[in-house]
Amino acid sequence: MDNIVIVPWEVDELTHEFFIPDYINMLAAEVLKHYSFQVKSMQVVTTKPDKGGSIWKLETNAGPKSLKLLHRRPTRSMFSLGAQKYLVEVKGARVPGIVQTKNGQEYIEAGGKLWFVAEWIEPLAPVTKDLEGAKQLCYALGEFHQLSKGYIPPSQAEVASRLAKWPKSYEKVITKMDWFRNIAKAYKEMPASQSILNVVDSFQEQARKSLADLKQSSYLSLVEKGNSSWGLVHQDYGWSNGQMGPNGMWIIDLDGVAYDLPIRDLRKLISGTMSDLFNWDVTWIREMIRAYHEASPLTPELYELLMIDFSLPNEFYKNIKEVVYEPELFLNETTTQLIQTIVDTDQSKWPALNEIQHDWRK
């Protein structure tokens, strides 16, 4: 078992969604021997086969727990585990506590990955899929950002920071638009190719303007304040990772936390919600921003960056970037319809942004 290295695995029609290779199940059993509780049952609740990660729910004599196999590099996982420990033990945040091993460790390394056990919070329930629920999510996100300030990672952990990477990420969007265009031309007989060619120039121009606006903004002066003064972003926050539980909203699945300007999480949450609504609703946007602001005050400089990040063609990029991997499968009629939906929704974005862009200058 000592020589085993966990690698991504394939899920096909002969397996099932929660399939986990036998050798990983064997590693899980070995990892659990390091804990003092007795496991009565374990159930797979989610897997990341393409990355080599998984989560189990454990029923134990000490109550329900979760066992997580983290798919990232061990030093990267040390950063997120240190953050989880800091949030619970130093800040009293509503995030699941880490269960220590018999030897007082926070994690076990096996198969070249880190494993850890956390408390399973019960009961948890998603907030309602309406404006009130969205406001609750935003307020909890603001609380999380405030509580995460001051975190210093363990000395052996790599520092996960996206704080200074905004220009590069914007440039990547611009570059990938060239890729999308070239692939659509190379596969011009495919149903969705013409749809991409019809809109990619416009979206690329949007991205170029967003980058120019970023360079003219307060971005660099905010970055200079440093990682710990800004705190952590969740990076995958939404309706499933912020849930109502004992004493309020709980934030779960912190495996991807990193230092960054906090409004990146807020932008993702709002733009994703607008995408679900198929319309950029000014009332929703304003109320979500206000709810966040109550917990984590926004400055005019941060608000300016929020507006710039909104202006990037985020939904088009996020949904079309898969074309790079399997063009023959991706460029189908379903993608044609998806592109039309993105374009239609995007048309409502600009009047909404124009209406709210000066809200924080008052």
Tab-separated table of C-alpha atoms in Angstrom:
chain	number	residue	atom	x	y	z
A	1	MET	CA	0.000	0.000	0.000
A	2	ASP	CA	2.944	2.342	0.623
A	3	ASN	CA	3.752	2.640	-3.091
A	4	ILE	CA	0.214	3.464	-4.219
A	5	VAL	CA	-0.374	6.820	-5.936
A	6	ILE	CA	-3.963	7.959	-6.398
A	7	VAL	CA	-4.769	8.954	-9.970
A	8	PRO	CA	-7.995	10.088	-11.681
A	9	TRP	CA	-10.313	7.306	-12.765
A	10	GLU	CA	-12.886	6.866	-15.502
A	11	VAL	CA	-16.603	6.462	-14.944
A	12	ASP	CA	-18.487	4.818	-17.795
A	13	GLU	CA	-21.748	3.007	-18.459
A	14	LEU	CA	-20.383	-0.135	-16.778
A	15	THR	CA	-19.746	1.697	-13.496
A	16	HIS	CA	-21.933	4.257	-11.722
A	17	GLU	CA	-21.764	7.899	-10.673
A	18	PHE	CA	-20.302	7.151	-7.250
A	19	PHE	CA	-17.899	4.444	-8.371
A	20	ILE	CA	-14.565	4.463	-6.528
A	21	PRO	CA	-11.699	2.099	-7.446
A	22	ASP	CA	-11.052	-0.731	-4.980
A	23	TYR	CA	-7.534	0.460	-4.131
A	24	ILE	CA	-8.907	3.811	-2.960
A	25	ASN	CA	-11.514	2.089	-0.789
A	26	MET	CA	-8.671	0.045	0.727
A	27	LEU	CA	-6.704	3.244	1.399
A	28	ALA	CA	-9.785	4.769	3.031
A	29	ALA	CA	-10.020	1.812	5.419
A	30	GLU	CA	-6.332	2.242	6.320
A	31	VAL	CA	-6.767	5.981	6.901
A	32	LEU	CA	-9.707	5.417	9.263
A	33	LYS	CA	-7.558	3.195	11.492
A	34	HIS	CA	-5.809	6.402	12.609
A	35	TYR	CA	-8.977	7.677	14.318
A	36	SER	CA	-10.357	6.719	17.704
A	37	PHE	CA	-14.016	6.443	16.681
A	38	GLN	CA	-15.596	3.243	15.347
A	39	VAL	CA	-17.158	3.391	11.893
A	40	LYS	CA	-20.613	1.788	11.682
A	41	SER	CA	-21.164	2.588	8.004
A	42	MET	CA	-19.747	4.745	5.213
A	43	GLN	CA	-21.506	6.070	2.155
A	44	VAL	CA	-20.060	7.878	-0.866
A	45	VAL	CA	-21.728	11.287	-1.220
A	46	THR	CA	-19.676	12.777	-4.053
A	47	THR	CA	-16.708	11.951	-6.260
A	48	LYS	CA	-14.333	13.857	-8.547
A	49	PRO	CA	-13.126	11.002	-10.755
A	50	ASP	CA	-11.472	13.336	-13.259
A	51	LYS	CA	-9.286	14.754	-10.461
A	52	GLY	CA	-9.050	11.851	-8.037
A	53	GLY	CA	-11.117	13.060	-5.074
A	54	SER	CA	-14.049	11.806	-3.025
A	55	ILE	CA	-16.218	12.425	0.069
A	56	TRP	CA	-17.847	9.797	2.267
A	57	LYS	CA	-20.414	10.239	5.028
A	58	LEU	CA	-19.474	8.167	8.067
A	59	GLU	CA	-21.840	6.940	10.766
A	60	THR	CA	-19.715	6.460	13.861
A	61	ASN	CA	-20.111	5.854	17.579
A	62	ALA	CA	-19.139	9.528	18.004
A	63	GLY	CA	-21.806	10.862	15.638
A	64	PRO	CA	-21.814	11.527	11.881
A	65	LYS	CA	-18.538	12.572	10.228
A	66	SER	CA	-17.244	13.173	6.721
A	67	LEU	CA	-14.107	11.585	5.282
A	68	LYS	CA	-12.546	13.590	2.473
A	69	LEU	CA	-9.905	12.567	-0.033
A	70	LEU	CA	-8.520	15.884	-1.298
A	71	HIS	CA	-7.517	15.825	-4.959
A	72	ARG	CA	-5.077	18.745	-4.863
A	73	ARG	CA	-1.339	18.664	-4.148
A	74	PRO	CA	-0.690	17.888	-0.472
A	75	THR	CA	0.994	21.267	0.140
A	76	ARG	CA	-1.996	23.029	-1.463
A	77	SER	CA	-4.399	21.005	0.684
A	78	MET	CA	-2.405	21.999	3.784
A	79	PHE	CA	-3.311	25.612	2.998
A	80	SER	CA	-7.067	24.937	2.940
A	81	LEU	CA	-6.972	22.681	6.010
A	82	GLY	CA	-5.058	25.359	7.925
A	83	ALA	CA	-7.741	27.853	6.899
A	84	GLN	CA	-10.540	25.572	8.073
A	85	LYS	CA	-8.824	25.104	11.443
A	86	TYR	CA	-8.265	28.885	11.771
A	87	LEU	CA	-11.880	29.720	10.946
A	88	VAL	CA	-13.273	27.257	13.489
A	89	GLU	CA	-10.797	27.522	16.358
A	90	VAL	CA	-9.735	31.175	16.146
A	91	LYS	CA	-12.757	32.901	14.602
A	92	GLY	CA	-15.645	30.642	15.673
A	93	ALA	CA	-16.983	30.524	12.119
A	94	ARG	CA	-19.829	28.208	11.148
A	95	VAL	CA	-17.685	25.819	9.119
A	96	PRO	CA	-17.227	22.109	9.968
A	97	GLY	CA	-14.555	21.374	12.555
A	98	ILE	CA	-11.667	19.036	11.738
A	99	VAL	CA	-11.512	15.793	13.746
A	100	GLN	CA	-8.015	14.986	14.962
A	101	THR	CA	-6.369	11.588	14.650
A	102	LYS	CA	-5.303	9.507	17.655
A	103	ASN	CA	-1.946	11.302	17.421
A	104	GLY	CA	-3.469	14.783	17.286
A	105	GLN	CA	-2.950	15.321	13.541
A	106	GLU	CA	-5.360	17.216	11.281
A	107	TYR	CA	-4.870	14.928	8.290
A	108	ILE	CA	-3.330	11.686	7.008
A	109	GLU	CA	-1.224	11.462	3.854
A	110	ALA	CA	-1.883	8.330	1.791
A	111	GLY	CA	-1.636	7.598	-1.915
A	112	GLY	CA	0.122	10.912	-2.463
A	113	LYS	CA	-2.951	12.873	-1.279
A	114	LEU	CA	-4.242	14.291	1.990
A	115	TRP	CA	-7.251	12.774	3.760
A	116	PHE	CA	-9.105	14.308	6.688
A	117	VAL	CA	-12.201	13.801	8.784
A	118	ALA	CA	-14.587	16.648	9.649
A	119	GLU	CA	-17.773	16.954	11.654
A	120	TRP	CA	-20.917	16.269	9.615
A	121	ILE	CA	-23.259	19.170	10.357
A	122	GLU	CA	-26.911	18.181	10.770
A	123	PRO	CA	-29.434	19.291	9.853
A	124	LEU	CA	-28.383	21.345	6.815
A	125	ALA	CA	-30.850	22.654	4.239
A	126	PRO	CA	-30.406	24.869	1.168
A	127	VAL	CA	-31.847	28.372	1.385
A	128	THR	CA	-34.933	29.081	-0.709
A	129	LYS	CA	-34.288	29.741	-4.395
A	130	ASP	CA	-35.679	33.260	-4.233
A	131	LEU	CA	-34.402	36.751	-3.473
A	132	GLU	CA	-34.541	36.202	0.301
A	133	GLY	CA	-32.432	33.065	-0.060
A	134	ALA	CA	-29.973	34.908	-2.285
A	135	LYS	CA	-29.638	37.680	0.322
A	136	GLN	CA	-28.980	35.111	3.060
A	137	LEU	CA	-26.234	33.588	0.926
A	138	CYS	CA	-24.657	36.998	0.320
A	139	TYR	CA	-24.728	37.996	3.991
A	140	ALA	CA	-23.114	34.694	4.999
A	141	LEU	CA	-20.471	35.182	2.311
A	142	GLY	CA	-19.644	38.620	3.689
A	143	GLU	CA	-19.322	37.141	7.188
A	144	PHE	CA	-16.994	34.454	5.869
A	145	HIS	CA	-14.762	37.022	4.151
A	146	GLN	CA	-14.505	39.128	7.305
A	147	LEU	CA	-13.717	36.147	9.536
A	148	SER	CA	-11.030	34.843	7.164
A	149	LYS	CA	-8.917	37.988	7.420
A	150	GLY	CA	-5.644	37.512	9.231
A	151	TYR	CA	-5.171	33.865	8.272
A	152	ILE	CA	-1.505	32.834	8.046
A	153	PRO	CA	-0.980	29.349	6.542
A	154	PRO	CA	1.208	26.647	8.123
A	155	SER	CA	4.887	26.994	7.223
A	156	GLN	CA	4.903	23.769	5.165
A	157	ALA	CA	1.864	24.811	3.084
A	158	GLU	CA	2.127	26.503	-0.287
A	159	VAL	CA	0.505	29.910	-0.372
A	160	ALA	CA	-2.613	29.809	-2.526
A	161	SER	CA	-3.219	33.342	-3.734
A	162	ARG	CA	-5.112	34.711	-6.717
A	163	LEU	CA	-4.772	38.284	-5.487
A	164	ALA	CA	-2.261	39.422	-8.118
A	165	LYS	CA	-3.548	37.167	-10.923
A	166	TRP	CA	-6.540	39.109	-12.197
A	167	PRO	CA	-4.786	40.603	-15.253
A	168	LYS	CA	-3.461	37.175	-16.260
A	169	SER	CA	-6.888	35.576	-15.906
A	170	TYR	CA	-8.424	38.327	-18.059
A	171	GLU	CA	-5.671	37.834	-20.648
A	172	LYS	CA	-6.391	34.097	-20.669
A	173	VAL	CA	-10.034	34.784	-21.522
A	174	ILE	CA	-8.937	36.986	-24.443
A	175	THR	CA	-6.473	34.336	-25.680
A	176	LYS	CA	-8.985	31.496	-25.395
A	177	MET	CA	-11.410	33.467	-27.580
A	178	ASP	CA	-8.831	33.043	-30.369
A	179	TRP	CA	-8.823	29.310	-29.672
A	180	PHE	CA	-12.633	29.152	-29.812
A	181	ARG	CA	-12.600	30.995	-33.144
A	182	ASN	CA	-9.915	28.754	-34.653
A	183	ILE	CA	-11.633	25.556	-33.502
A	184	ALA	CA	-14.990	26.740	-34.877
A	185	LYS	CA	-13.320	27.455	-38.227
A	186	ALA	CA	-11.586	24.065	-38.226
A	187	TYR	CA	-14.899	22.303	-37.499
A	188	LYS	CA	-17.101	24.627	-39.514
A	189	GLU	CA	-19.431	21.792	-40.547
A	190	MET	CA	-20.480	21.198	-36.904
A	191	PRO	CA	-23.853	22.657	-35.770
A	192	ALA	CA	-22.515	25.111	-33.139
A	193	SER	CA	-19.490	26.392	-35.042
A	194	GLN	CA	-21.275	29.210	-36.835
A	195	SER	CA	-22.950	30.287	-33.602
A	196	ILE	CA	-19.519	30.694	-32.000
A	197	LEU	CA	-18.179	32.585	-35.006
A	198	ASN	CA	-21.189	34.921	-34.897
A	199	VAL	CA	-20.477	36.097	-31.342
A	200	VAL	CA	-16.829	35.437	-30.452
A	201	ASP	CA	-15.548	38.759	-31.836
A	202	SER	CA	-18.017	40.699	-29.711
A	203	PHE	CA	-17.202	38.749	-26.546
A	204	GLN	CA	-13.476	39.083	-27.147
A	205	GLU	CA	-13.869	42.852	-27.494
A	206	GLN	CA	-15.775	42.898	-24.194
A	207	ALA	CA	-12.880	41.046	-22.544
A	208	ARG	CA	-10.321	43.480	-23.978
A	209	LYS	CA	-12.280	46.444	-22.603
A	210	SER	CA	-12.570	44.728	-19.197
A	211	LEU	CA	-8.798	44.270	-19.091
A	212	ALA	CA	-8.204	47.903	-20.070
A	213	ASP	CA	-10.623	49.038	-17.337
A	214	LEU	CA	-8.877	46.801	-14.802
A	215	LYS	CA	-5.513	48.382	-15.618
A	216	GLN	CA	-7.006	51.856	-15.114
A	217	SER	CA	-8.672	50.949	-11.797
A	218	SER	CA	-7.539	50.851	-8.155
A	219	TYR	CA	-6.697	47.157	-8.544
A	220	LEU	CA	-2.927	47.380	-8.016
A	221	SER	CA	-3.213	49.566	-4.924
A	222	LEU	CA	-5.660	47.067	-3.411
A	223	VAL	CA	-3.328	44.158	-4.182
A	224	GLU	CA	-0.497	45.954	-2.373
A	225	LYS	CA	-2.370	45.579	0.923
A	226	GLY	CA	-1.350	41.924	0.888
A	227	ASN	CA	-2.936	38.510	1.263
A	228	SER	CA	-3.877	38.280	4.910
A	229	SER	CA	-5.432	41.767	5.012
A	230	TRP	CA	-7.974	40.680	2.384
A	231	GLY	CA	-8.545	37.152	3.624
A	232	LEU	CA	-9.890	34.187	1.714
A	233	VAL	CA	-12.324	33.555	-1.098
A	234	HIS	CA	-14.222	30.275	-1.221
A	235	GLN	CA	-13.980	30.009	-5.048
A	236	ASP	CA	-16.943	27.621	-5.308
A	237	TYR	CA	-19.582	29.355	-3.212
A	238	GLY	CA	-23.234	28.982	-4.082
A	239	TRP	CA	-26.586	27.458	-3.260
A	240	SER	CA	-25.082	24.081	-2.293
A	241	ASN	CA	-22.039	25.235	-0.280
A	242	GLY	CA	-23.871	27.784	1.855
A	243	GLN	CA	-26.694	26.123	3.783
A	244	MET	CA	-28.913	26.807	6.784
A	245	GLY	CA	-28.045	24.758	9.863
A	246	PRO	CA	-27.692	25.028	13.635
A	247	ASN	CA	-27.466	28.719	14.673
A	248	GLY	CA	-27.476	30.085	11.126
A	249	MET	CA	-25.772	29.712	7.768
A	250	TRP	CA	-22.930	27.206	7.442
A	251	ILE	CA	-20.274	27.293	4.733
A	252	ILE	CA	-18.945	23.914	3.634
A	253	ASP	CA	-16.427	22.447	1.183
A	254	LEU	CA	-13.532	24.810	1.815
A	255	ASP	CA	-11.016	22.705	-0.135
A	256	GLY	CA	-10.377	25.394	-2.759
A	257	VAL	CA	-10.042	28.503	-0.573
A	258	ALA	CA	-7.387	31.009	-1.625
A	259	TYR	CA	-6.360	34.575	-0.913
A	260	ASP	CA	-8.091	37.028	-3.247
A	261	LEU	CA	-10.151	40.186	-3.359
A	262	PRO	CA	-13.441	39.089	-1.760
A	263	ILE	CA	-15.740	40.454	-4.434
A	264	ARG	CA	-14.613	37.658	-6.801
A	265	ASP	CA	-16.892	35.274	-4.828
A	266	LEU	CA	-19.720	37.816	-4.846
A	267	ARG	CA	-19.398	38.370	-8.594
A	268	LYS	CA	-19.541	34.627	-9.287
A	269	LEU	CA	-22.594	34.219	-7.062
A	270	ILE	CA	-24.505	37.116	-8.616
A	271	SER	CA	-23.624	36.400	-12.258
A	272	GLY	CA	-24.443	32.702	-11.764
A	273	THR	CA	-27.792	33.647	-10.215
A	274	MET	CA	-28.583	36.004	-13.100
A	275	SER	CA	-27.749	33.185	-15.497
A	276	ASP	CA	-30.228	30.937	-13.671
A	277	LEU	CA	-32.863	33.694	-13.954
A	278	PHE	CA	-32.030	34.162	-17.687
A	279	ASN	CA	-32.108	37.890	-16.978
A	280	TRP	CA	-30.009	40.499	-15.161
A	281	ASP	CA	-32.507	41.775	-12.610
A	282	VAL	CA	-31.507	45.132	-11.092
A	283	THR	CA	-33.543	44.588	-7.916
A	284	TRP	CA	-31.901	41.222	-7.248
A	285	ILE	CA	-28.410	42.565	-7.943
A	286	ARG	CA	-28.830	45.591	-5.672
A	287	GLU	CA	-30.361	43.567	-2.845
A	288	MET	CA	-27.659	40.888	-3.045
A	289	ILE	CA	-24.900	43.518	-2.969
A	290	ARG	CA	-26.576	45.310	-0.021
A	291	ALA	CA	-26.880	42.060	1.943
A	292	TYR	CA	-23.192	41.354	1.384
A	293	HIS	CA	-22.272	44.930	2.321
A	294	GLU	CA	-24.070	44.601	5.683
A	295	ALA	CA	-21.649	41.840	6.675
A	296	SER	CA	-18.553	42.993	4.782
A	297	PRO	CA	-18.584	46.711	3.903
A	298	LEU	CA	-17.805	47.525	0.294
A	299	THR	CA	-15.622	50.505	-0.581
A	300	PRO	CA	-16.065	52.457	-3.834
A	301	GLU	CA	-12.784	50.868	-5.031
A	302	LEU	CA	-14.039	47.314	-4.449
A	303	TYR	CA	-17.376	48.167	-6.050
A	304	GLU	CA	-15.560	49.473	-9.118
A	305	LEU	CA	-13.745	46.133	-9.424
A	306	LEU	CA	-17.015	44.258	-8.999
A	307	MET	CA	-18.442	46.186	-11.960
A	308	ILE	CA	-15.332	45.464	-14.044
A	309	ASP	CA	-15.467	41.755	-13.220
A	310	PHE	CA	-19.164	41.690	-14.179
A	311	SER	CA	-18.241	43.189	-17.559
A	312	LEU	CA	-16.018	40.250	-18.494
A	313	PRO	CA	-17.887	37.668	-20.676
A	314	ASN	CA	-17.798	35.195	-17.797
A	315	GLU	CA	-20.741	32.988	-18.740
A	316	PHE	CA	-19.710	32.603	-22.381
A	317	TYR	CA	-16.145	31.732	-21.408
A	318	LYS	CA	-17.164	29.342	-18.613
A	319	ASN	CA	-19.599	27.408	-20.799
A	320	ILE	CA	-17.631	27.310	-24.066
A	321	LYS	CA	-14.101	26.530	-22.822
A	322	GLU	CA	-14.843	22.777	-22.912
A	323	VAL	CA	-14.743	22.984	-26.721
A	324	VAL	CA	-10.953	22.804	-26.491
A	325	TYR	CA	-11.025	19.203	-25.250
A	326	GLU	CA	-13.556	17.430	-27.491
A	327	PRO	CA	-14.733	19.698	-30.329
A	328	GLU	CA	-16.534	16.887	-32.178
A	329	LEU	CA	-18.725	16.134	-29.176
A	330	PHE	CA	-19.119	19.697	-27.919
A	331	LEU	CA	-20.094	21.552	-31.110
A	332	ASN	CA	-23.592	20.083	-31.239
A	333	GLU	CA	-27.116	21.498	-31.464
A	334	THR	CA	-27.404	21.719	-27.670
A	335	THR	CA	-24.398	24.060	-27.614
A	336	THR	CA	-26.035	26.176	-30.318
A	337	GLN	CA	-29.061	26.642	-28.047
A	338	LEU	CA	-26.791	27.320	-25.046
A	339	ILE	CA	-24.957	30.075	-26.928
A	340	GLN	CA	-28.263	31.718	-27.878
A	341	THR	CA	-29.385	31.669	-24.240
A	342	ILE	CA	-26.071	33.214	-23.121
A	343	VAL	CA	-26.342	35.940	-25.788
A	344	ASP	CA	-29.961	36.726	-24.870
A	345	THR	CA	-29.138	36.923	-21.156
A	346	ASP	CA	-26.034	39.014	-21.852
A	347	GLN	CA	-28.149	41.647	-23.614
A	348	SER	CA	-29.968	42.331	-20.343
A	349	LYS	CA	-26.650	42.633	-18.465
A	350	TRP	CA	-25.558	45.968	-19.912
A	351	PRO	CA	-28.660	48.051	-19.074
A	352	ALA	CA	-28.533	46.575	-15.539
A	353	LEU	CA	-24.843	47.420	-15.067
A	354	ASN	CA	-25.379	50.929	-16.438
A	355	GLU	CA	-28.160	51.465	-13.908
A	356	ILE	CA	-26.160	50.327	-10.874
A	357	GLN	CA	-22.622	51.406	-11.770
A	358	HIS	CA	-22.747	54.627	-9.735
A	359	ASP	CA	-24.565	53.213	-6.678
A	360	TRP	CA	-21.499	53.201	-4.451
A	361	ARG	CA	-20.313	56.690	-5.367
A	362	LYS	CA	-23.287	58.303	-3.624
